Amino acid sequence: MGSIGGAELVLVLVLALLLFGPRRLPEIGRTLGKALTDLRKATTDFKTNLEREVDLDQVKDLHRDIKSAGRDLSETVNEFRDFGRPPGGTATADRLPPRKTPESGPGSESASPSTQPSTQPSADDRADPEQDS
C-alpha cells in the first residue's frame, strides 16, 4: 500500500465537503491541525523523557561502577598498609631505623634547632622606626 497521491487527496476532500458541508470544513481542519500538533508534541515529549531515562540509567551504571572501583581501591590500599605487618604484631616499619631527612642527611651539618640561625625577623627588626622618634 503506497502513499496518498493527488487523485486520492482530491477524492477525500470532495467526500469531506459533501459529508460536512462548506461551513464545518474549516472547523474540522483546525481541529485536525490542533490534534496533529498535540500528537507531535506528545511524541517529542515522550522521546525526550525516554532519552532522559536512558541517560539516567547510564549515570546510575556509572555511579555503580565508580563505587565498585572505590571499594576495590580501598581494599588495595588496606592490603598495601597491611603488607609487611606480621599478623597481630606491629609493623616492620616500626622496627626500621628512622628515615633520614634532608637536614640530617649525609653531607649536611647537623645542628640542633636552637643553634640554627632564625630566618624570622626579631622584635627589633619589626619595630616601626617612626615610633622611636
PDB file of C-alpha atoms in Angstrom:
ATOM      1  CA  MET A   1       0.000   0.000   0.000  1.00  0.00           C
ATOM      2  CA  GLY A   2       1.551   3.300  -1.130  1.00  0.00           C
ATOM      3  CA  SER A   3       1.190   6.896  -0.088  1.00  0.00           C
ATOM      4  CA  ILE A   4      -1.805   9.044  -0.986  1.00  0.00           C
ATOM      5  CA  GLY A   5      -1.452  10.632  -4.416  1.00  0.00           C
ATOM      6  CA  GLY A   6      -3.064  13.754  -5.844  1.00  0.00           C
ATOM      7  CA  ALA A   7      -6.179  11.990  -7.153  1.00  0.00           C
ATOM      8  CA  GLU A   8      -6.863  10.244  -3.844  1.00  0.00           C
ATOM      9  CA  LEU A   9      -6.436  13.505  -1.915  1.00  0.00           C
ATOM     10  CA  VAL A  10      -8.935  15.309  -4.175  1.00  0.00           C
ATOM     11  CA  LEU A  11     -11.412  12.447  -3.726  1.00  0.00           C
ATOM     12  CA  VAL A  12     -11.099  12.629   0.116  1.00  0.00           C
ATOM     13  CA  LEU A  13     -11.588  16.424   0.073  1.00  0.00           C
ATOM     14  CA  VAL A  14     -14.703  16.149  -2.152  1.00  0.00           C
ATOM     15  CA  LEU A  15     -16.155  13.465   0.135  1.00  0.00           C
ATOM     16  CA  ALA A  16     -15.439  15.616   3.232  1.00  0.00           C
ATOM     17  CA  LEU A  17     -17.075  18.617   1.543  1.00  0.00           C
ATOM     18  CA  LEU A  18     -20.169  16.593   0.721  1.00  0.00           C
ATOM     19  CA  LEU A  19     -20.413  14.987   4.178  1.00  0.00           C
ATOM     20  CA  PHE A  20     -19.709  18.025   6.391  1.00  0.00           C
ATOM     21  CA  GLY A  21     -20.566  20.975   4.166  1.00  0.00           C
ATOM     22  CA  PRO A  22     -18.564  24.109   3.396  1.00  0.00           C
ATOM     23  CA  ARG A  23     -19.260  25.783   6.775  1.00  0.00           C
ATOM     24  CA  ARG A  24     -17.946  22.998   9.022  1.00  0.00           C
ATOM     25  CA  LEU A  25     -14.924  22.088   6.868  1.00  0.00           C
ATOM     26  CA  PRO A  26     -12.617  24.908   8.215  1.00  0.00           C
ATOM     27  CA  GLU A  27     -13.565  23.999  11.797  1.00  0.00           C
ATOM     28  CA  ILE A  28     -12.762  20.347  11.156  1.00  0.00           C
ATOM     29  CA  GLY A  29      -9.449  21.351   9.537  1.00  0.00           C
ATOM     30  CA  ARG A  30      -8.481  23.439  12.592  1.00  0.00           C
ATOM     31  CA  THR A  31      -9.427  20.575  14.906  1.00  0.00           C
ATOM     32  CA  LEU A  32      -7.359  18.101  12.890  1.00  0.00           C
ATOM     33  CA  GLY A  33      -4.420  20.554  12.807  1.00  0.00           C
ATOM     34  CA  LYS A  34      -4.525  21.001  16.602  1.00  0.00           C
ATOM     35  CA  ALA A  35      -4.786  17.241  17.068  1.00  0.00           C
ATOM     36  CA  LEU A  36      -1.747  16.656  14.852  1.00  0.00           C
ATOM     37  CA  THR A  37       0.200  19.384  16.678  1.00  0.00           C
ATOM     38  CA  ASP A  38      -0.666  17.859  20.062  1.00  0.00           C
ATOM     39  CA  LEU A  39       0.283  14.400  18.780  1.00  0.00           C
ATOM     40  CA  ARG A  40       3.683  15.679  17.553  1.00  0.00           C
ATOM     41  CA  LYS A  41       4.276  17.465  20.878  1.00  0.00           C
ATOM     42  CA  ALA A  42       3.345  14.351  22.868  1.00  0.00           C
ATOM     43  CA  THR A  43       5.645  12.253  20.695  1.00  0.00           C
ATOM     44  CA  THR A  44       8.515  14.709  21.212  1.00  0.00           C
ATOM     45  CA  ASP A  45       7.916  14.800  24.981  1.00  0.00           C
ATOM     46  CA  PHE A  46       7.822  11.012  25.152  1.00  0.00           C
ATOM     47  CA  LYS A  47      11.030  10.758  23.143  1.00  0.00           C
ATOM     48  CA  THR A  48      12.754  13.356  25.364  1.00  0.00           C
ATOM     49  CA  ASN A  49      11.648  11.603  28.567  1.00  0.00           C
ATOM     50  CA  LEU A  50      12.751   8.238  27.210  1.00  0.00           C
ATOM     51  CA  GLU A  51      16.182   9.631  26.319  1.00  0.00           C
ATOM     52  CA  ARG A  52      16.442  11.154  29.818  1.00  0.00           C
ATOM     53  CA  GLU A  53      15.590   7.814  31.398  1.00  0.00           C
ATOM     54  CA  VAL A  54      18.202   6.055  29.269  1.00  0.00           C
ATOM     55  CA  ASP A  55      20.762   8.715  30.244  1.00  0.00           C
ATOM     56  CA  LEU A  56      19.729   8.322  33.894  1.00  0.00           C
ATOM     57  CA  ASP A  57      20.243   4.570  33.654  1.00  0.00           C
ATOM     58  CA  GLN A  58      23.702   5.178  32.193  1.00  0.00           C
ATOM     59  CA  VAL A  59      24.505   7.601  35.023  1.00  0.00           C
ATOM     60  CA  LYS A  60      23.319   5.049  37.577  1.00  0.00           C
ATOM     61  CA  ASP A  61      25.510   2.389  35.950  1.00  0.00           C
ATOM     62  CA  LEU A  62      28.492   4.750  36.027  1.00  0.00           C
ATOM     63  CA  HIS A  63      27.790   5.570  39.685  1.00  0.00           C
ATOM     64  CA  ARG A  64      27.673   1.863  40.493  1.00  0.00           C
ATOM     65  CA  ASP A  65      30.955   1.290  38.619  1.00  0.00           C
ATOM     66  CA  ILE A  66      32.650   4.199  40.403  1.00  0.00           C
ATOM     67  CA  LYS A  67      31.516   2.932  43.815  1.00  0.00           C
ATOM     68  CA  SER A  68      32.815  -0.525  42.960  1.00  0.00           C
ATOM     69  CA  ALA A  69      36.142   0.904  41.811  1.00  0.00           C
ATOM     70  CA  GLY A  70      36.338   2.943  45.026  1.00  0.00           C
ATOM     71  CA  ARG A  71      35.782  -0.178  47.122  1.00  0.00           C
ATOM     72  CA  ASP A  72      38.436  -2.039  45.124  1.00  0.00           C
ATOM     73  CA  LEU A  73      40.867   0.842  45.587  1.00  0.00           C
ATOM     74  CA  SER A  74      40.136   0.964  49.310  1.00  0.00           C
ATOM     75  CA  GLU A  75      40.770  -2.770  49.623  1.00  0.00           C
ATOM     76  CA  THR A  76      44.030  -2.417  47.708  1.00  0.00           C
ATOM     77  CA  VAL A  77      45.155   0.451  49.948  1.00  0.00           C
ATOM     78  CA  ASN A  78      44.307  -1.588  53.044  1.00  0.00           C
ATOM     79  CA  GLU A  79      46.238  -4.562  51.677  1.00  0.00           C
ATOM     80  CA  PHE A  80      49.183  -2.269  50.951  1.00  0.00           C
ATOM     81  CA  ARG A  81      49.051  -0.887  54.507  1.00  0.00           C
ATOM     82  CA  ASP A  82      48.956  -4.393  55.951  1.00  0.00           C
ATOM     83  CA  PHE A  83      51.829  -5.542  53.737  1.00  0.00           C
ATOM     84  CA  GLY A  84      54.826  -6.301  55.937  1.00  0.00           C
ATOM     85  CA  ARG A  85      52.863  -6.365  59.172  1.00  0.00           C
ATOM     86  CA  PRO A  86      53.023  -9.664  60.936  1.00  0.00           C
ATOM     87  CA  PRO A  87      49.626 -10.940  61.984  1.00  0.00           C
ATOM     88  CA  GLY A  88      48.754  -9.422  65.353  1.00  0.00           C
ATOM     89  CA  GLY A  89      52.140  -7.664  65.674  1.00  0.00           C
ATOM     90  CA  THR A  90      53.500  -4.246  64.943  1.00  0.00           C
ATOM     91  CA  ALA A  91      54.501  -3.160  61.501  1.00  0.00           C
ATOM     92  CA  THR A  92      58.020  -3.829  60.282  1.00  0.00           C
ATOM     93  CA  ALA A  93      58.265  -0.131  59.555  1.00  0.00           C
ATOM     94  CA  ASP A  94      58.171   0.446  63.334  1.00  0.00           C
ATOM     95  CA  ARG A  95      61.340  -1.636  63.685  1.00  0.00           C
ATOM     96  CA  LEU A  96      63.245   0.087  60.875  1.00  0.00           C
ATOM     97  CA  PRO A  97      65.804   2.823  61.635  1.00  0.00           C
ATOM     98  CA  PRO A  98      64.461   6.374  61.359  1.00  0.00           C
ATOM     99  CA  ARG A  99      64.353   7.837  57.892  1.00  0.00           C
ATOM    100  CA  LYS A 100      66.985  10.438  57.127  1.00  0.00           C
ATOM    101  CA  THR A 101      65.660  13.907  56.415  1.00  0.00           C
ATOM    102  CA  PRO A 102      67.476  16.481  54.292  1.00  0.00           C
ATOM    103  CA  GLU A 103      68.587  18.338  57.442  1.00  0.00           C
ATOM    104  CA  SER A 104      70.181  15.272  58.993  1.00  0.00           C
ATOM    105  CA  GLY A 105      71.290  13.547  55.801  1.00  0.00           C
ATOM    106  CA  PRO A 106      74.900  12.908  54.776  1.00  0.00           C
ATOM    107  CA  GLY A 107      76.869  15.986  53.810  1.00  0.00           C
ATOM    108  CA  SER A 108      74.702  18.339  55.802  1.00  0.00           C
ATOM    109  CA  GLU A 109      75.608  19.942  59.047  1.00  0.00           C
ATOM    110  CA  SER A 110      73.697  18.512  61.938  1.00  0.00           C
ATOM    111  CA  ALA A 111      72.732  21.350  64.147  1.00  0.00           C
ATOM    112  CA  SER A 112      70.144  21.403  66.817  1.00  0.00           C
ATOM    113  CA  PRO A 113      67.161  23.640  66.185  1.00  0.00           C
ATOM    114  CA  SER A 114      68.267  26.033  68.912  1.00  0.00           C
ATOM    115  CA  THR A 115      71.652  26.690  67.288  1.00  0.00           C
ATOM    116  CA  GLN A 116      70.321  27.268  63.785  1.00  0.00           C
ATOM    117  CA  PRO A 117      70.008  30.920  62.779  1.00  0.00           C
ATOM    118  CA  SER A 118      66.466  32.211  62.757  1.00  0.00           C
ATOM    119  CA  THR A 119      65.020  33.441  59.499  1.00  0.00           C
ATOM    120  CA  GLN A 120      62.171  35.236  61.247  1.00  0.00           C
ATOM    121  CA  PRO A 121      62.640  38.939  61.997  1.00  0.00           C
ATOM    122  CA  SER A 122      63.345  39.800  65.596  1.00  0.00           C
ATOM    123  CA  ALA A 123      61.274  42.208  67.663  1.00  0.00           C
ATOM    124  CA  ASP A 124      63.848  44.953  66.933  1.00  0.00           C
ATOM    125  CA  ASP A 125      63.540  44.382  63.169  1.00  0.00           C
ATOM    126  CA  ARG A 126      59.755  44.590  63.330  1.00  0.00           C
ATOM    127  CA  ALA A 127      59.619  47.822  65.295  1.00  0.00           C
ATOM    128  CA  ASP A 128      58.262  50.821  63.455  1.00  0.00           C
ATOM    129  CA  PRO A 129      61.101  53.375  63.007  1.00  0.00           C
ATOM    130  CA  GLU A 130      58.643  56.266  63.373  1.00  0.00           C
ATOM    131  CA  GLN A 131      57.708  55.173  66.892  1.00  0.00           C
ATOM    132  CA  ASP A 132      61.289  55.719  68.145  1.00  0.00           C
ATOM    133  CA  SER A 133      61.258  59.438  67.217  1.00  0.00           C
TER     134      SER A 133
END
